[in-house]
PDB file of C-alpha atoms in Angstrom:
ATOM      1  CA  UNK K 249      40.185  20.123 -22.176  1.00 62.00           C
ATOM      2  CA  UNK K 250      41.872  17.259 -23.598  1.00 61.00           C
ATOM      3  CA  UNK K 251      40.555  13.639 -23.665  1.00 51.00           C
ATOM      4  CA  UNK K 252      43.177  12.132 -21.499  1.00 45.00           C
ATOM      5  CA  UNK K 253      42.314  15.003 -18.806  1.00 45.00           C
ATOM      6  CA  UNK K 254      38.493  14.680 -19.038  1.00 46.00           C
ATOM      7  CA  UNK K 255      38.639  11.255 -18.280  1.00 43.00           C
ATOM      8  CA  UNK K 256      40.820  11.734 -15.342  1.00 38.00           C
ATOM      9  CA  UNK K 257      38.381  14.018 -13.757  1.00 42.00           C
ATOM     10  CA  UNK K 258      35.334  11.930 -14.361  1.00 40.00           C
ATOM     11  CA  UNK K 259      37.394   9.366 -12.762  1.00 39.00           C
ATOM     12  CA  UNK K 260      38.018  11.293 -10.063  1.00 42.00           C
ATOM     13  CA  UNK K 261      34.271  12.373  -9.204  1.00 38.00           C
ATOM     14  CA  UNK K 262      33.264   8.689  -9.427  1.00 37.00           C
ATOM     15  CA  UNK K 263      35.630   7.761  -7.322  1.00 36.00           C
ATOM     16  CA  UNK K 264      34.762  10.835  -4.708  1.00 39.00           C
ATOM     17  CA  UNK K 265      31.060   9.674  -5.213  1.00 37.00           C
ATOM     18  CA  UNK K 266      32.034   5.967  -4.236  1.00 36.00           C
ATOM     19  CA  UNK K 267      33.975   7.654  -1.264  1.00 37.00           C
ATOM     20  CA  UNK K 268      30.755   9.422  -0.201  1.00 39.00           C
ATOM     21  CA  UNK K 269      28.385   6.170  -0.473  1.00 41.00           C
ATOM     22  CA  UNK K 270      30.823   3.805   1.403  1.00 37.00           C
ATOM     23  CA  UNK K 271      31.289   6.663   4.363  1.00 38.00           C
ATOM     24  CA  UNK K 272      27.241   6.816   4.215  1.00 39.00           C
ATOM     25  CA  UNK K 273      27.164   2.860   4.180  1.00 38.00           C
ATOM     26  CA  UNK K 274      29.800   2.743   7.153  1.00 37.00           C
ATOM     27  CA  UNK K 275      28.051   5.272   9.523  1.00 39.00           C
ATOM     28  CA  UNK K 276      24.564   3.244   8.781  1.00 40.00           C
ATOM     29  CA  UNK K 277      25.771  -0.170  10.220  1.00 40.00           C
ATOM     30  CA  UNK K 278      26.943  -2.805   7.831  1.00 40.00           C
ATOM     31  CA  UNK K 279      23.363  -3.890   7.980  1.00 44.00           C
ATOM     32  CA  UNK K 280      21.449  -2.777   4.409  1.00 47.00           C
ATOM     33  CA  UNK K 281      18.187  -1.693   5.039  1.00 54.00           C
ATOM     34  CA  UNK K 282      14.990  -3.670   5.379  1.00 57.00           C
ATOM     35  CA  UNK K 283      13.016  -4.770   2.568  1.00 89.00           C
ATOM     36  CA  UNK K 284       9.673  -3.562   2.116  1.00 92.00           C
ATOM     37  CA  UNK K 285       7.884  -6.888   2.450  1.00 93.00           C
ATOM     38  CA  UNK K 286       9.352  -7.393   5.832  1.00 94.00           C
ATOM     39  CA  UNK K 287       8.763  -3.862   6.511  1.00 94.00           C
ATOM     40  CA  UNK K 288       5.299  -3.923   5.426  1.00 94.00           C
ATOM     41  CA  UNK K 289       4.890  -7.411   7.305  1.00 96.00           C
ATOM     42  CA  UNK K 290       5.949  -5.641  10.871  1.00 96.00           C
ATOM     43  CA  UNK K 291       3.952  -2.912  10.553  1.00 96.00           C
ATOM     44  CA  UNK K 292       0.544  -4.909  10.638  1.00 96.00           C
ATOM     45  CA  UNK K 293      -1.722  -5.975  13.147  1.00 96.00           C
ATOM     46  CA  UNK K 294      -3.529  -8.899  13.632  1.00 97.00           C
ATOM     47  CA  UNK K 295      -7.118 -10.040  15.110  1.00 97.00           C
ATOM     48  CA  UNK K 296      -6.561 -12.158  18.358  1.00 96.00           C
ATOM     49  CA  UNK K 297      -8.910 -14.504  18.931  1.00 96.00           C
ATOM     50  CA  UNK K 298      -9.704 -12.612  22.524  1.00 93.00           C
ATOM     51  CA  UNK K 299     -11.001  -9.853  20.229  1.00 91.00           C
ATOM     52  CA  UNK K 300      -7.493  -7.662  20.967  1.00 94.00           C
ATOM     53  CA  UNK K 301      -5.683  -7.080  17.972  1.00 95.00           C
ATOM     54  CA  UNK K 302      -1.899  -8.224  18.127  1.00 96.00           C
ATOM     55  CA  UNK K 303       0.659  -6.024  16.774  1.00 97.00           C
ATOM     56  CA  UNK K 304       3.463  -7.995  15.118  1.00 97.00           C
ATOM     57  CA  UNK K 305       6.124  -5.166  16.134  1.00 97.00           C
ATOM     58  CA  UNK K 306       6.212  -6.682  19.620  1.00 96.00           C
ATOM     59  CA  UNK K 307       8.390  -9.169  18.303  1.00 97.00           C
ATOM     60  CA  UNK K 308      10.675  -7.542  16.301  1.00 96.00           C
ATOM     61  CA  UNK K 309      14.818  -7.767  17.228  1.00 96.00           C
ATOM     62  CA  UNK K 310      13.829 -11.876  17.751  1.00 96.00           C
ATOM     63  CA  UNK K 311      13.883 -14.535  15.895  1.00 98.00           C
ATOM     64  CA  UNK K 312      10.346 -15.353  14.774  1.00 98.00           C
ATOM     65  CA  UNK K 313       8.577 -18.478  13.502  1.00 98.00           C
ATOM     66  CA  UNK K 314       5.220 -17.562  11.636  1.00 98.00           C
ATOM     67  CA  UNK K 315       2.719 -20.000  10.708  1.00 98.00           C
ATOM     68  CA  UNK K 316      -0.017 -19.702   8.379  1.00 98.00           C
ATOM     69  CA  UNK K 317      -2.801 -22.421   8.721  1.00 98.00           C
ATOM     70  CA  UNK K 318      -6.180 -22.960   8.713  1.00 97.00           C
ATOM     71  CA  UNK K 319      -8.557 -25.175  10.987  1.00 97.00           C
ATOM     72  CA  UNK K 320      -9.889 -27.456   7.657  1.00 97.00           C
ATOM     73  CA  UNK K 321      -5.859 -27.707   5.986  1.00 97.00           C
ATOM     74  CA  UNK K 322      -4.811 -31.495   7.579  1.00 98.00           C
ATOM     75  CA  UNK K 323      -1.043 -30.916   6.980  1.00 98.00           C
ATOM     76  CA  UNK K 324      -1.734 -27.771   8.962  1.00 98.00           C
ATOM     77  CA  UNK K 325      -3.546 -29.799  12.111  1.00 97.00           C
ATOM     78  CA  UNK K 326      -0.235 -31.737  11.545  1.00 97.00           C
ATOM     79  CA  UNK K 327       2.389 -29.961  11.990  1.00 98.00           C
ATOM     80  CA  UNK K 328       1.176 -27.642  14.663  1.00 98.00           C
ATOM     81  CA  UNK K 329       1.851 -29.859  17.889  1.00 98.00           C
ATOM     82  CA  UNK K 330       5.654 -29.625  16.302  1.00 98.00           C
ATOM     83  CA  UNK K 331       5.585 -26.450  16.237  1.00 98.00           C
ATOM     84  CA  UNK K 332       4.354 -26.063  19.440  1.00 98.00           C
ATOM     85  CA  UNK K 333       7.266 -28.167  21.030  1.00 98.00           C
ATOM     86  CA  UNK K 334       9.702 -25.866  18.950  1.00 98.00           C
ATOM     87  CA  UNK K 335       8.420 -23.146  20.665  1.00 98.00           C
ATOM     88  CA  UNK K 336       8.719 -24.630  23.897  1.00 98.00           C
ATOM     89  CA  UNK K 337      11.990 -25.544  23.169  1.00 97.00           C
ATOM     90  CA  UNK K 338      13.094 -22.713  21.696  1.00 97.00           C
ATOM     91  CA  UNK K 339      11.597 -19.862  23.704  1.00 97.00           C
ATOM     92  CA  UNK K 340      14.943 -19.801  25.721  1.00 95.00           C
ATOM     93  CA  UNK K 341      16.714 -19.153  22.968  1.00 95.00           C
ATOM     94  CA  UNK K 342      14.879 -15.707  22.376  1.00 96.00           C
ATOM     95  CA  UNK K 343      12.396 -17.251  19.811  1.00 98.00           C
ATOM     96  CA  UNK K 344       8.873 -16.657  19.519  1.00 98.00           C
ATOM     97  CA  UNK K 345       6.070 -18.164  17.493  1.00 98.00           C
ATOM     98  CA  UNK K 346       2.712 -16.934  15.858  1.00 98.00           C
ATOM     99  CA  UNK K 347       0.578 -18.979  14.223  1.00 98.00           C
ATOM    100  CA  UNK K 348      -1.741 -16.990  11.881  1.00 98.00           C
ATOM    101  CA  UNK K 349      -5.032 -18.717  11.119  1.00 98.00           C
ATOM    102  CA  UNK K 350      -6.455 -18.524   7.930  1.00 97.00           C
ATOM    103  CA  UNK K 351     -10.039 -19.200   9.105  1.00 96.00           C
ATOM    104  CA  UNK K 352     -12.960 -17.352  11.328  1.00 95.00           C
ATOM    105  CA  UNK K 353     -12.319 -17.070  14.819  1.00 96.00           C
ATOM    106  CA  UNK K 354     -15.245 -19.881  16.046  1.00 97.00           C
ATOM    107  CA  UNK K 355     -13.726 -22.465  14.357  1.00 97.00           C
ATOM    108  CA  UNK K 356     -10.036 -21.712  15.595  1.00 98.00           C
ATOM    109  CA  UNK K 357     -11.236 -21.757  19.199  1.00 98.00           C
ATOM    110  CA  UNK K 358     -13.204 -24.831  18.332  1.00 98.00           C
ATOM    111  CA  UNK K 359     -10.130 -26.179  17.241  1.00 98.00           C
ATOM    112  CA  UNK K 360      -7.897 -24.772  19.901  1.00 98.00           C
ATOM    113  CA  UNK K 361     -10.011 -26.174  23.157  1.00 98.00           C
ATOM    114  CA  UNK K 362      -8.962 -29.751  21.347  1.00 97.00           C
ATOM    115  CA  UNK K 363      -5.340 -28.774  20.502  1.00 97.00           C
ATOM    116  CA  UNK K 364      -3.661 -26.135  22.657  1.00 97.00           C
ATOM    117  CA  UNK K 365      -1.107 -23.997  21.698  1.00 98.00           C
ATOM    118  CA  UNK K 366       1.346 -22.409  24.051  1.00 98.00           C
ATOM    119  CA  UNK K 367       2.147 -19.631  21.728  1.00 98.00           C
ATOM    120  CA  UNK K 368      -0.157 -16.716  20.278  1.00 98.00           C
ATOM    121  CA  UNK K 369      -2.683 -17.327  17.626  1.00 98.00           C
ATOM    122  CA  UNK K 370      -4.165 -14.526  15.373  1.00 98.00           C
ATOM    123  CA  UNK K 371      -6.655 -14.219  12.884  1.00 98.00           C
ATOM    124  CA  UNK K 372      -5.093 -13.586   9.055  1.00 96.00           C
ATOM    125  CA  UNK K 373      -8.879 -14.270   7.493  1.00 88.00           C
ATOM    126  CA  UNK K 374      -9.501 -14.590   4.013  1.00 81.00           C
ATOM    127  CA  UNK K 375      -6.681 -11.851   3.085  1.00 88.00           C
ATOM    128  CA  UNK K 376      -4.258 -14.253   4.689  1.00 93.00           C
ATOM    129  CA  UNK K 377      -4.009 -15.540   1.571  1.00 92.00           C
ATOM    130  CA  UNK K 378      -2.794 -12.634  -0.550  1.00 94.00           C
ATOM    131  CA  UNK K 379       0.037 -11.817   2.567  1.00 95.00           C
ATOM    132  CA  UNK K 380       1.440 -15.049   2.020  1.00 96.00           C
ATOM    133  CA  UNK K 381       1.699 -14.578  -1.255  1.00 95.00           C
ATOM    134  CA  UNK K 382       3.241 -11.203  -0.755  1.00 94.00           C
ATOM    135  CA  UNK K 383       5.695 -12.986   1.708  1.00 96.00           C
ATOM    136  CA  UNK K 384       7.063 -15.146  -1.167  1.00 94.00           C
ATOM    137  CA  UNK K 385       4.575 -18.105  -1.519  1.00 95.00           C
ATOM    138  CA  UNK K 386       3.523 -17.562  -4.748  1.00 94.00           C
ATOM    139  CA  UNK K 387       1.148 -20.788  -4.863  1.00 94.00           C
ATOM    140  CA  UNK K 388      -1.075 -19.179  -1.629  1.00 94.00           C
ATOM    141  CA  UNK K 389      -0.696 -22.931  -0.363  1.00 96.00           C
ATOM    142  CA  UNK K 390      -1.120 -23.596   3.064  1.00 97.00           C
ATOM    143  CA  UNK K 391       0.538 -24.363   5.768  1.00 98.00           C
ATOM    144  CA  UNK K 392       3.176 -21.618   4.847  1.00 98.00           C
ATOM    145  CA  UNK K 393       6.131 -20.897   7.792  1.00 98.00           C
ATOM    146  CA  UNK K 394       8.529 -18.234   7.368  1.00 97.00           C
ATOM    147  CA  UNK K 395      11.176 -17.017   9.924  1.00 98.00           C
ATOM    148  CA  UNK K 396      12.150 -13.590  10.813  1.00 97.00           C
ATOM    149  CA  UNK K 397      15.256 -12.893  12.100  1.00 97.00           C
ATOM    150  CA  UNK K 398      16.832 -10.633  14.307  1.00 95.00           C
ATOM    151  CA  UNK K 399      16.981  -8.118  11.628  1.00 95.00           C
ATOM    152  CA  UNK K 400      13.375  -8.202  10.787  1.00 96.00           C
ATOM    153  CA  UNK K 401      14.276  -9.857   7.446  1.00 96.00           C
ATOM    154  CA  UNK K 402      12.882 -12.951   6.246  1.00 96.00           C
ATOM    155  CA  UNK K 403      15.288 -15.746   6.976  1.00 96.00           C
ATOM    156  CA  UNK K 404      13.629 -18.900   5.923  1.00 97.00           C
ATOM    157  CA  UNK K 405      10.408 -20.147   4.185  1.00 97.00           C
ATOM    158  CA  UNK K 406       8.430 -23.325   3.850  1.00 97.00           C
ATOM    159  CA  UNK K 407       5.518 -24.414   1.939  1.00 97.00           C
ATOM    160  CA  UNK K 408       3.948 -27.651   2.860  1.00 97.00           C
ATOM    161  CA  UNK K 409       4.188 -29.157   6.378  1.00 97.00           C
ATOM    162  CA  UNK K 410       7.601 -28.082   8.922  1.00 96.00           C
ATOM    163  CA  UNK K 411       8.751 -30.911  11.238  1.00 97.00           C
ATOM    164  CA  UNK K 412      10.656 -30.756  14.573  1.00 98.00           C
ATOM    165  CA  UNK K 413      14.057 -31.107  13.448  1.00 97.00           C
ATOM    166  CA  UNK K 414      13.943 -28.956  10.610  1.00 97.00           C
ATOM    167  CA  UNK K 415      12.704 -26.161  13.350  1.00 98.00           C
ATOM    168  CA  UNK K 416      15.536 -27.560  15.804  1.00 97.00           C
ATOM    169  CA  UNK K 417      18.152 -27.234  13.364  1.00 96.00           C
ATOM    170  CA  UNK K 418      17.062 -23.364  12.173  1.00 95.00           C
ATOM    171  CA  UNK K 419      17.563 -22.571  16.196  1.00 95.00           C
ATOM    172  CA  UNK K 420      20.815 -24.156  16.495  1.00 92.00           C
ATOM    173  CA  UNK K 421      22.122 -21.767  13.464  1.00 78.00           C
TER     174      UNK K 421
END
């Protein structure tokens, strides 16, 4: 086999085998698949302060604003009535809201009969602190928001306090 010929029919299989993966890529959706931090995010469960646990997949195919806070962070007491008027803004729209408290559930209820919250409120504990590092805030710092979108995929993150029209304007996108 000569050189000229050898390189035609490696050129030749690699373009067969890029014929093969864009067929493959076309039948899937033009969607790539999800990574496994968001995968690994939807496929947990939460403690709800009612003593329920709350599975995160309920949500999934909507846009969804999660908060990670904690009953003693002040920028986290904050922001939340914000994010509560997002959500009762927004809720129309198709988006939902979870806050995920980094705290024991007697103080959150504490806190909650003072501040209500129209949307759902789950436990994270102490190992709310490693998830949000494993979600991409590398500092553990609280409060920590991060949007999901339709897709399941993370869309958006914030460390440090979220206002109103910063939430507004991720809606309106």
């Amino acid at each position: 086999m000569t050189p000229l010929s050898r390189r035609l029919l490696l050129a030749g299989a690699g373009l067969g085998a890029a014929a093969l993966g864009a067929t493959y890529a076309w039948r899937q959706g033009s969607k790539p698949p999800p990574s496994a931090v968001a995968e690994a995010f939807w496929a947990r469960r939460f403690a709800g302060l009612d003593g329920v646990e709350l599975d995160v997949a309920r949500w999934r195919g909507q846009p969804l604003l999660v908060n990670f806070w904690a009953t003693w962070c002040p920028p986290c007491v904050k922001e939340l009535p914000e994010i509560n008027q997002f959500y009762g803004e927004a809720r129309g729209k198709g988006w939902q809201v979870l806050g995920l408290a980094i705290d024991q559930a007697e103080p959150v209820k504490a806190f909650l009969k003072k501040t209500p919250l129209d949307f759902p409120i789950a436990l994270a504990g102490a190992q709310g602190l490693s998830l949000v590092r494993e979600l991409g805030n590398a500092a553990g710092g609280l409060p920590f928001s991060l949007v999901f979108d339709e897709r399941g995929e993370i869309s958006w993150r914030r460390l440090g306090v979220t206002h109103l029209q910063e939430l507004r304007a991720l809606a309106s996108t």
